[in-house]
């Protein structure tokens, strides 16, 4: 009797364990560094997906941004990572694909909704395989205090000459710091400075691809000129900008002490909750009236499939939904400033986000020049560009010296493909 009872208990336990395993296997888990987005996934995105696919459960499980890469790699190596992997752009995700950790999504239904440029951050160097669904990009430009502009009787500038005339008028009045940007954190000078205005000079994708092919050098005039323009920003940055951090810059603008913020569109949702004045935005000024304008519309975030997922078909169903116009509209409006890469236009509700995304219709888009391939070696071109951008603004090196150092470093390890 005891033997039969024990057998029954063991069988029952086995059934329960199997049921638990099935329940666990039937749930998709998303790995991400965007812990700020937890509520958006739980309250908007996942419910929208499950309204159409009630049989597929989804859990958003983010890590701290600074710990994400290391934590994800450890989980993937241990076989404990989630089914869906939020993808950083370019090399970190490419390495995961090359090592067999991310599945090939080239033929995934929905991938036809994205252009080659939109997919470029998650496509192999030869362009033949794509391994993450593009989710969003961020756009560079300048956010300004509309109240300050109205008070001073100035309009958003369209040309470089107008830009510096505006800065002169703001500085002369003395009420506001013209530009809220510091150089202490280095990356701020490069990302919101050099990469913001640079595409105007090197003509966006034309110059970026020529640099990749070795047909242009960082010492060519079109790559040196943006450094020369950055050097002219120095008198407009306010006292002590060399010791000013990125959060300091944000505070100067949101507290109404600075008139213009050289920006990435990711600031929109942050600034919306902090400012008590109306904001506007303008794209990087062109060199002369009538010139083509260029914007950095940088591929920033995607999502891929863990090659070891126990639920690959359910995960592909979810990824196809992420590739849909429905997801694009929900995501872009839940996170204003993170713009859909889907080829279907998305109606934006936030006025500042509408302004940024409208530039796609009148300007040519590119991505940051240092991100694809050119920062794989040592010295790392992206990190070195941070340093040299700050040095140029600080006045410790000339634009020509900065460009020469960057090209010399790149030449030491990068040989363009024949």
Tab-separated table of C-alpha atoms in Angstrom:
chain	number	residue	atom	x	y	z
A	1	UNK	CA	0.000	0.000	0.000
A	2	UNK	CA	2.844	2.316	0.890
A	3	UNK	CA	4.559	1.474	-2.396
A	4	UNK	CA	1.417	2.341	-4.391
A	5	UNK	CA	0.993	5.579	-2.433
A	6	UNK	CA	4.611	6.545	-3.024
A	7	UNK	CA	4.257	5.789	-6.731
A	8	UNK	CA	1.132	7.936	-6.924
A	9	UNK	CA	2.859	10.795	-5.134
A	10	UNK	CA	5.855	10.554	-7.432
A	11	UNK	CA	3.637	10.409	-10.510
A	12	UNK	CA	1.644	13.404	-9.266
A	13	UNK	CA	4.830	15.286	-8.553
A	14	UNK	CA	6.100	14.453	-12.043
A	15	UNK	CA	2.879	15.695	-13.641
A	16	UNK	CA	3.032	18.927	-11.632
A	17	UNK	CA	6.660	19.487	-12.569
A	18	UNK	CA	5.859	18.840	-16.222
A	19	UNK	CA	2.951	21.266	-16.044
A	20	UNK	CA	5.166	23.890	-14.413
A	21	UNK	CA	7.836	23.336	-17.037
A	22	UNK	CA	5.238	23.656	-19.795
A	23	UNK	CA	3.875	26.860	-18.268
A	24	UNK	CA	7.383	28.262	-18.000
A	25	UNK	CA	8.248	27.182	-21.538
A	26	UNK	CA	5.052	28.773	-22.819
A	27	UNK	CA	6.066	32.220	-21.525
A	28	UNK	CA	8.307	34.515	-23.538
A	29	UNK	CA	10.808	36.536	-21.539
A	30	UNK	CA	12.337	39.744	-22.946
A	31	UNK	CA	15.854	40.726	-21.904
A	32	UNK	CA	16.479	44.499	-22.043
A	33	UNK	CA	18.619	47.331	-20.670
A	34	UNK	CA	15.671	49.755	-20.849
A	35	UNK	CA	14.461	49.381	-17.248
A	36	UNK	CA	12.795	52.802	-17.551
A	37	UNK	CA	10.370	51.197	-20.032
A	38	UNK	CA	8.966	48.548	-17.673
A	39	UNK	CA	5.590	50.246	-17.215
A	40	UNK	CA	5.219	50.871	-20.954
A	41	UNK	CA	5.737	47.192	-21.738
A	42	UNK	CA	3.474	46.008	-18.926
A	43	UNK	CA	0.663	48.501	-19.481
A	44	UNK	CA	0.678	49.122	-23.245
A	45	UNK	CA	2.821	46.885	-25.444
A	46	UNK	CA	2.293	43.425	-23.969
A	47	UNK	CA	-1.499	43.877	-23.509
A	48	UNK	CA	-1.781	44.989	-27.163
A	49	UNK	CA	0.064	41.856	-28.315
A	50	UNK	CA	-1.889	39.506	-26.048
A	51	UNK	CA	-5.182	40.955	-27.261
A	52	UNK	CA	-4.370	39.211	-30.542
A	53	UNK	CA	-2.389	36.297	-29.128
A	54	UNK	CA	-3.920	35.435	-25.738
A	55	UNK	CA	-2.208	32.041	-25.759
A	56	UNK	CA	1.302	33.575	-25.685
A	57	UNK	CA	2.370	35.074	-22.365
A	58	UNK	CA	5.144	37.702	-22.369
A	59	UNK	CA	7.290	39.024	-19.506
A	60	UNK	CA	9.550	42.080	-19.802
A	61	UNK	CA	12.604	41.471	-17.599
A	62	UNK	CA	15.121	44.350	-17.810
A	63	UNK	CA	18.582	44.691	-16.273
A	64	UNK	CA	20.396	47.871	-15.244
A	65	UNK	CA	21.712	49.584	-18.426
A	66	UNK	CA	25.360	49.535	-17.333
A	67	UNK	CA	25.167	45.853	-16.408
A	68	UNK	CA	23.149	44.633	-19.391
A	69	UNK	CA	25.889	43.444	-21.742
A	70	UNK	CA	27.767	41.474	-19.082
A	71	UNK	CA	24.583	40.065	-17.511
A	72	UNK	CA	23.179	39.052	-20.883
A	73	UNK	CA	26.383	37.321	-21.965
A	74	UNK	CA	26.513	35.409	-18.686
A	75	UNK	CA	22.885	34.280	-19.068
A	76	UNK	CA	23.404	33.252	-22.681
A	77	UNK	CA	26.486	31.232	-21.743
A	78	UNK	CA	24.589	29.565	-18.877
A	79	UNK	CA	21.527	28.836	-21.031
A	80	UNK	CA	19.273	30.923	-18.769
A	81	UNK	CA	18.651	33.950	-20.987
A	82	UNK	CA	15.183	34.947	-22.101
A	83	UNK	CA	13.656	34.101	-25.470
A	84	UNK	CA	13.830	37.649	-26.795
A	85	UNK	CA	16.973	39.767	-26.659
A	86	UNK	CA	16.866	43.547	-26.901
A	87	UNK	CA	19.695	44.462	-29.282
A	88	UNK	CA	22.133	47.309	-28.997
A	89	UNK	CA	23.255	48.640	-32.403
A	90	UNK	CA	26.160	47.225	-34.387
A	91	UNK	CA	29.099	45.289	-32.957
A	92	UNK	CA	27.815	44.033	-29.589
A	93	UNK	CA	24.819	42.381	-31.261
A	94	UNK	CA	26.825	41.303	-34.317
A	95	UNK	CA	29.213	39.456	-32.004
A	96	UNK	CA	26.265	37.626	-30.423
A	97	UNK	CA	25.040	36.584	-33.872
A	98	UNK	CA	28.479	35.444	-35.004
A	99	UNK	CA	28.845	33.339	-31.862
A	100	UNK	CA	25.503	31.635	-32.498
A	101	UNK	CA	23.620	33.328	-29.648
A	102	UNK	CA	21.156	35.241	-31.861
A	103	UNK	CA	19.048	33.571	-34.564
A	104	UNK	CA	18.970	34.628	-38.215
A	105	UNK	CA	15.803	36.683	-38.823
A	106	UNK	CA	16.432	37.575	-42.465
A	107	UNK	CA	13.319	35.755	-43.663
A	108	UNK	CA	11.092	36.710	-40.718
A	109	UNK	CA	7.665	37.908	-41.805
A	110	UNK	CA	7.578	41.678	-41.311
A	111	UNK	CA	11.234	42.362	-42.140
A	112	UNK	CA	10.066	43.741	-45.483
A	113	UNK	CA	8.752	46.751	-43.506
A	114	UNK	CA	12.288	48.074	-42.961
A	115	UNK	CA	14.792	49.692	-45.310
A	116	UNK	CA	18.408	48.562	-45.570
A	117	UNK	CA	19.476	51.658	-43.621
A	118	UNK	CA	16.958	50.849	-40.870
A	119	UNK	CA	18.352	47.303	-40.653
A	120	UNK	CA	22.014	48.305	-40.966
A	121	UNK	CA	22.729	48.214	-37.221
A	122	UNK	CA	21.700	44.541	-37.066
A	123	UNK	CA	22.878	43.209	-40.416
A	124	UNK	CA	26.135	41.397	-41.232
A	125	UNK	CA	28.877	43.357	-42.972
A	126	UNK	CA	28.063	41.702	-46.304
A	127	UNK	CA	24.398	42.728	-45.945
A	128	UNK	CA	23.126	39.177	-46.359
A	129	UNK	CA	21.794	38.345	-42.878
A	130	UNK	CA	19.709	40.362	-40.415
A	131	UNK	CA	19.467	39.196	-36.816
A	132	UNK	CA	17.308	41.769	-34.960
A	133	UNK	CA	14.041	43.519	-35.748
A	134	UNK	CA	14.652	47.310	-35.786
A	135	UNK	CA	12.570	49.071	-33.130
A	136	UNK	CA	13.603	52.701	-32.980
A	137	UNK	CA	16.101	55.395	-33.811
A	138	UNK	CA	16.992	58.700	-32.187
A	139	UNK	CA	17.394	61.953	-34.109
A	140	UNK	CA	19.863	64.741	-33.396
A	141	UNK	CA	19.183	68.447	-33.534
A	142	UNK	CA	18.680	71.410	-31.196
A	143	UNK	CA	15.912	71.872	-28.619
A	144	UNK	CA	15.218	75.477	-27.685
A	145	UNK	CA	13.240	77.486	-25.150
A	146	UNK	CA	10.409	79.072	-27.165
A	147	UNK	CA	9.678	81.595	-24.413
A	148	UNK	CA	13.290	82.796	-24.482
A	149	UNK	CA	13.283	83.111	-28.268
A	150	UNK	CA	10.025	85.074	-28.191
A	151	UNK	CA	11.330	87.317	-25.417
A	152	UNK	CA	14.486	88.082	-27.414
A	153	UNK	CA	12.688	88.400	-30.755
A	154	UNK	CA	14.641	85.649	-32.494
A	155	UNK	CA	13.609	82.828	-34.809
A	156	UNK	CA	15.043	79.303	-35.137
A	157	UNK	CA	18.070	79.530	-37.460
A	158	UNK	CA	18.259	77.671	-40.772
A	159	UNK	CA	21.837	78.497	-41.806
A	160	UNK	CA	25.147	78.590	-39.954
A	161	UNK	CA	25.312	82.357	-40.286
A	162	UNK	CA	21.854	82.663	-38.719
A	163	UNK	CA	22.833	80.162	-35.998
A	164	UNK	CA	25.784	82.238	-34.827
A	165	UNK	CA	23.745	85.448	-35.126
A	166	UNK	CA	21.177	83.909	-32.772
A	167	UNK	CA	23.924	82.872	-30.333
A	168	UNK	CA	25.389	86.378	-30.440
A	169	UNK	CA	22.014	87.951	-29.653
A	170	UNK	CA	21.376	85.586	-26.731
A	171	UNK	CA	24.854	86.210	-25.335
A	172	UNK	CA	24.581	89.972	-25.760
A	173	UNK	CA	21.276	90.056	-23.860
A	174	UNK	CA	22.842	88.105	-20.977
A	175	UNK	CA	19.654	86.582	-19.573
A	176	UNK	CA	20.380	83.096	-20.863
A	177	UNK	CA	23.415	80.930	-21.561
A	178	UNK	CA	23.238	80.469	-25.354
A	179	UNK	CA	24.177	76.757	-25.490
A	180	UNK	CA	23.752	74.212	-22.689
A	181	UNK	CA	26.661	71.855	-23.271
A	182	UNK	CA	29.722	70.868	-21.282
A	183	UNK	CA	32.883	68.945	-22.101
A	184	UNK	CA	33.611	67.074	-18.873
A	185	UNK	CA	31.769	63.903	-19.894
A	186	UNK	CA	33.453	63.916	-23.341
A	187	UNK	CA	30.743	61.896	-25.118
A	188	UNK	CA	28.390	64.881	-24.909
A	189	UNK	CA	30.730	66.990	-27.040
A	190	UNK	CA	30.945	64.285	-29.696
A	191	UNK	CA	27.381	62.968	-29.715
A	192	UNK	CA	25.523	66.265	-29.431
A	193	UNK	CA	28.262	68.260	-31.118
A	194	UNK	CA	30.367	66.565	-33.782
A	195	UNK	CA	27.880	63.846	-34.761
A	196	UNK	CA	25.005	66.338	-34.643
A	197	UNK	CA	26.389	68.882	-37.114
A	198	UNK	CA	28.934	66.693	-38.923
A	199	UNK	CA	26.640	65.072	-41.530
A	200	UNK	CA	26.021	68.553	-42.970
A	201	UNK	CA	29.707	68.685	-43.951
A	202	UNK	CA	30.433	65.108	-45.033
A	203	UNK	CA	27.008	64.773	-46.691
A	204	UNK	CA	25.608	62.032	-44.513
A	205	UNK	CA	25.735	58.531	-45.950
A	206	UNK	CA	27.836	59.667	-48.915
A	207	UNK	CA	30.715	60.640	-46.641
A	208	UNK	CA	30.217	57.905	-44.057
A	209	UNK	CA	30.341	55.130	-46.645
A	210	UNK	CA	33.298	56.754	-48.406
A	211	UNK	CA	35.157	56.741	-45.079
A	212	UNK	CA	34.388	53.040	-44.663
A	213	UNK	CA	35.709	52.319	-48.158
A	214	UNK	CA	38.870	54.340	-47.594
A	215	UNK	CA	37.855	56.832	-50.301
A	216	UNK	CA	37.807	59.673	-47.750
A	217	UNK	CA	39.992	60.406	-44.734
A	218	UNK	CA	39.182	62.126	-41.461
A	219	UNK	CA	41.818	64.695	-42.435
A	220	UNK	CA	39.820	65.719	-45.531
A	221	UNK	CA	38.207	69.196	-45.318
A	222	UNK	CA	34.643	67.863	-44.947
A	223	UNK	CA	35.668	65.962	-41.788
A	224	UNK	CA	37.800	68.767	-40.315
A	225	UNK	CA	35.208	71.532	-40.842
A	226	UNK	CA	32.736	70.330	-38.199
A	227	UNK	CA	35.565	70.473	-35.649
A	228	UNK	CA	36.267	74.053	-36.738
A	229	UNK	CA	32.594	74.928	-36.240
A	230	UNK	CA	32.570	73.245	-32.812
A	231	UNK	CA	35.570	75.333	-31.795
A	232	UNK	CA	33.436	78.429	-32.478
A	233	UNK	CA	30.861	77.230	-29.909
A	234	UNK	CA	33.228	77.868	-26.985
A	235	UNK	CA	32.233	81.510	-26.235
A	236	UNK	CA	28.569	80.517	-26.031
A	237	UNK	CA	28.777	77.661	-23.526
A	238	UNK	CA	28.867	79.686	-20.338
A	239	UNK	CA	31.404	79.925	-17.530
A	240	UNK	CA	32.986	76.698	-16.345
A	241	UNK	CA	31.701	74.521	-19.191
A	242	UNK	CA	34.906	72.437	-18.974
A	243	UNK	CA	33.723	71.097	-15.601
A	244	UNK	CA	30.062	70.794	-16.671
A	245	UNK	CA	28.608	67.268	-16.818
A	246	UNK	CA	25.785	66.059	-19.031
A	247	UNK	CA	23.252	66.201	-16.141
A	248	UNK	CA	24.471	69.747	-15.448
A	249	UNK	CA	23.668	70.667	-19.057
A	250	UNK	CA	20.218	69.132	-18.788
A	251	UNK	CA	19.532	71.089	-15.605
A	252	UNK	CA	20.707	74.388	-17.103
A	253	UNK	CA	18.174	73.973	-19.875
A	254	UNK	CA	15.218	72.566	-17.940
A	255	UNK	CA	15.582	75.226	-15.232
A	256	UNK	CA	15.337	77.913	-17.929
A	257	UNK	CA	18.894	79.199	-17.569
A	258	UNK	CA	20.023	78.207	-21.096
A	259	UNK	CA	18.217	78.969	-24.348
A	260	UNK	CA	19.385	76.110	-26.612
A	261	UNK	CA	20.234	72.474	-25.902
A	262	UNK	CA	22.257	70.546	-28.532
A	263	UNK	CA	20.218	67.411	-28.292
A	264	UNK	CA	19.268	63.901	-29.025
A	265	UNK	CA	15.544	63.260	-29.312
A	266	UNK	CA	15.707	60.918	-26.294
A	267	UNK	CA	15.588	64.081	-24.179
A	268	UNK	CA	11.956	64.745	-25.142
A	269	UNK	CA	10.225	62.468	-22.645
A	270	UNK	CA	12.633	63.562	-19.883
A	271	UNK	CA	12.302	67.293	-20.581
A	272	UNK	CA	8.493	67.087	-20.928
A	273	UNK	CA	8.227	66.280	-17.216
A	274	UNK	CA	10.696	68.936	-16.070
A	275	UNK	CA	10.224	72.190	-17.984
A	276	UNK	CA	7.621	74.883	-17.351
A	277	UNK	CA	8.125	76.573	-20.729
A	278	UNK	CA	7.222	75.661	-24.288
A	279	UNK	CA	9.937	73.875	-26.270
A	280	UNK	CA	10.732	73.850	-29.958
A	281	UNK	CA	13.390	72.184	-32.083
A	282	UNK	CA	15.389	72.905	-35.221
A	283	UNK	CA	17.645	70.650	-37.307
A	284	UNK	CA	21.400	71.205	-37.744
A	285	UNK	CA	21.798	74.431	-39.728
A	286	UNK	CA	22.962	74.143	-43.339
A	287	UNK	CA	26.108	75.949	-44.469
A	288	UNK	CA	24.220	78.180	-46.921
A	289	UNK	CA	20.574	78.812	-47.780
A	290	UNK	CA	19.295	76.242	-50.248
A	291	UNK	CA	21.791	73.528	-49.272
A	292	UNK	CA	20.521	70.008	-48.608
A	293	UNK	CA	20.096	69.403	-44.894
A	294	UNK	CA	21.323	66.236	-43.210
A	295	UNK	CA	20.320	64.666	-39.897
A	296	UNK	CA	21.748	61.911	-37.759
A	297	UNK	CA	18.781	59.518	-37.501
A	298	UNK	CA	20.671	56.914	-35.535
A	299	UNK	CA	19.525	53.314	-35.296
A	300	UNK	CA	19.402	52.748	-31.550
A	301	UNK	CA	17.402	49.716	-30.435
A	302	UNK	CA	16.223	46.409	-31.908
A	303	UNK	CA	15.045	43.009	-30.675
A	304	UNK	CA	16.207	39.526	-31.614
A	305	UNK	CA	15.606	35.837	-30.943
A	306	UNK	CA	17.744	33.822	-28.550
A	307	UNK	CA	18.981	30.976	-30.746
A	308	UNK	CA	18.511	28.624	-27.775
A	309	UNK	CA	14.887	29.651	-27.081
A	310	UNK	CA	12.550	26.770	-26.230
A	311	UNK	CA	9.699	28.750	-27.779
A	312	UNK	CA	11.054	29.838	-31.175
A	313	UNK	CA	7.728	29.841	-33.019
A	314	UNK	CA	5.948	31.887	-30.349
A	315	UNK	CA	8.936	34.235	-30.246
A	316	UNK	CA	8.807	34.677	-34.028
A	317	UNK	CA	5.098	35.473	-33.756
A	318	UNK	CA	5.968	38.191	-31.262
A	319	UNK	CA	8.825	39.540	-33.409
A	320	UNK	CA	6.548	39.708	-36.453
A	321	UNK	CA	4.186	41.816	-34.349
A	322	UNK	CA	7.103	44.067	-33.312
A	323	UNK	CA	7.750	44.547	-37.048
A	324	UNK	CA	4.149	45.711	-37.570
A	325	UNK	CA	2.782	49.264	-37.912
A	326	UNK	CA	0.644	48.644	-34.800
A	327	UNK	CA	3.698	48.131	-32.589
A	328	UNK	CA	5.461	51.086	-34.230
A	329	UNK	CA	2.647	53.478	-33.377
A	330	UNK	CA	2.235	52.324	-29.773
A	331	UNK	CA	5.981	52.345	-29.073
A	332	UNK	CA	6.743	55.711	-30.700
A	333	UNK	CA	3.927	57.452	-28.811
A	334	UNK	CA	4.681	55.758	-25.500
A	335	UNK	CA	8.318	56.870	-25.766
A	336	UNK	CA	8.368	60.212	-27.607
A	337	UNK	CA	11.824	60.760	-29.031
A	338	UNK	CA	12.342	57.108	-29.948
A	339	UNK	CA	11.203	57.021	-33.550
A	340	UNK	CA	9.887	54.051	-35.464
A	341	UNK	CA	12.142	52.602	-38.143
A	342	UNK	CA	9.134	50.996	-39.816
A	343	UNK	CA	8.553	52.213	-43.375
A	344	UNK	CA	4.869	52.814	-42.543
A	345	UNK	CA	4.467	56.421	-41.295
A	346	UNK	CA	3.571	56.731	-37.620
A	347	UNK	CA	1.268	59.470	-36.376
A	348	UNK	CA	3.045	61.179	-33.487
A	349	UNK	CA	1.060	62.855	-30.715
A	350	UNK	CA	3.876	64.766	-28.994
A	351	UNK	CA	4.460	68.114	-30.776
A	352	UNK	CA	8.217	68.136	-30.173
A	353	UNK	CA	8.514	64.559	-31.424
A	354	UNK	CA	6.463	65.572	-34.461
A	355	UNK	CA	8.939	68.343	-35.171
A	356	UNK	CA	11.971	66.044	-34.968
A	357	UNK	CA	10.483	63.316	-37.142
A	358	UNK	CA	9.275	65.841	-39.748
A	359	UNK	CA	12.920	66.438	-40.677
A	360	UNK	CA	12.994	63.022	-42.326
A	361	UNK	CA	10.818	64.500	-45.082
A	362	UNK	CA	13.124	67.405	-45.878
A	363	UNK	CA	16.586	66.216	-44.817
A	364	UNK	CA	18.736	63.227	-45.759
A	365	UNK	CA	19.241	60.726	-42.931
A	366	UNK	CA	22.439	59.046	-41.844
A	367	UNK	CA	23.813	57.309	-38.755
A	368	UNK	CA	26.749	58.212	-36.521
A	369	UNK	CA	29.927	57.916	-38.547
A	370	UNK	CA	31.923	55.969	-35.966
A	371	UNK	CA	29.455	53.178	-35.180
A	372	UNK	CA	29.638	50.743	-38.088
A	373	UNK	CA	32.923	48.781	-38.268
A	374	UNK	CA	35.206	51.764	-37.540
A	375	UNK	CA	35.250	51.332	-33.750
A	376	UNK	CA	36.174	47.648	-33.614
A	377	UNK	CA	39.881	48.189	-33.172
A	378	UNK	CA	42.261	49.952	-30.819
A	379	UNK	CA	42.298	52.894	-30.561
A	380	UNK	CA	38.499	52.922	-30.634
A	381	UNK	CA	37.388	55.656	-33.048
A	382	UNK	CA	34.139	56.375	-31.196
A	383	UNK	CA	35.864	56.910	-27.851
A	384	UNK	CA	38.700	58.883	-29.421
A	385	UNK	CA	36.164	61.137	-31.149
A	386	UNK	CA	34.704	61.902	-27.717
A	387	UNK	CA	38.109	63.040	-26.476
A	388	UNK	CA	39.025	65.093	-29.526
A	389	UNK	CA	35.627	66.798	-29.755
A	390	UNK	CA	36.004	67.978	-26.156
A	391	UNK	CA	39.627	69.028	-26.747
A	392	UNK	CA	38.669	71.088	-29.795
A	393	UNK	CA	35.919	72.910	-27.894
A	394	UNK	CA	38.238	73.451	-24.930
A	395	UNK	CA	40.821	74.901	-27.313
A	396	UNK	CA	43.605	72.506	-26.311
A	397	UNK	CA	44.002	71.135	-29.857
A	398	UNK	CA	43.253	72.554	-33.283
A	399	UNK	CA	40.627	70.976	-35.566
A	400	UNK	CA	43.428	69.803	-37.853
A	401	UNK	CA	45.344	68.205	-34.982
A	402	UNK	CA	42.227	66.411	-33.777
A	403	UNK	CA	41.457	65.053	-37.240
A	404	UNK	CA	45.045	63.903	-37.788
A	405	UNK	CA	45.108	62.034	-34.471
A	406	UNK	CA	41.837	60.262	-35.290
A	407	UNK	CA	42.999	59.250	-38.774
A	408	UNK	CA	46.385	58.070	-37.514
A	409	UNK	CA	44.664	55.911	-34.904
A	410	UNK	CA	42.269	54.486	-37.481
A	411	UNK	CA	45.091	53.769	-39.948
A	412	UNK	CA	46.930	51.781	-37.269
A	413	UNK	CA	44.381	48.965	-37.414
A	414	UNK	CA	41.728	49.550	-40.094
A	415	UNK	CA	42.304	48.459	-43.665
A	416	UNK	CA	39.301	49.095	-45.936
A	417	UNK	CA	38.064	46.088	-47.849
A	418	UNK	CA	39.308	45.954	-51.443
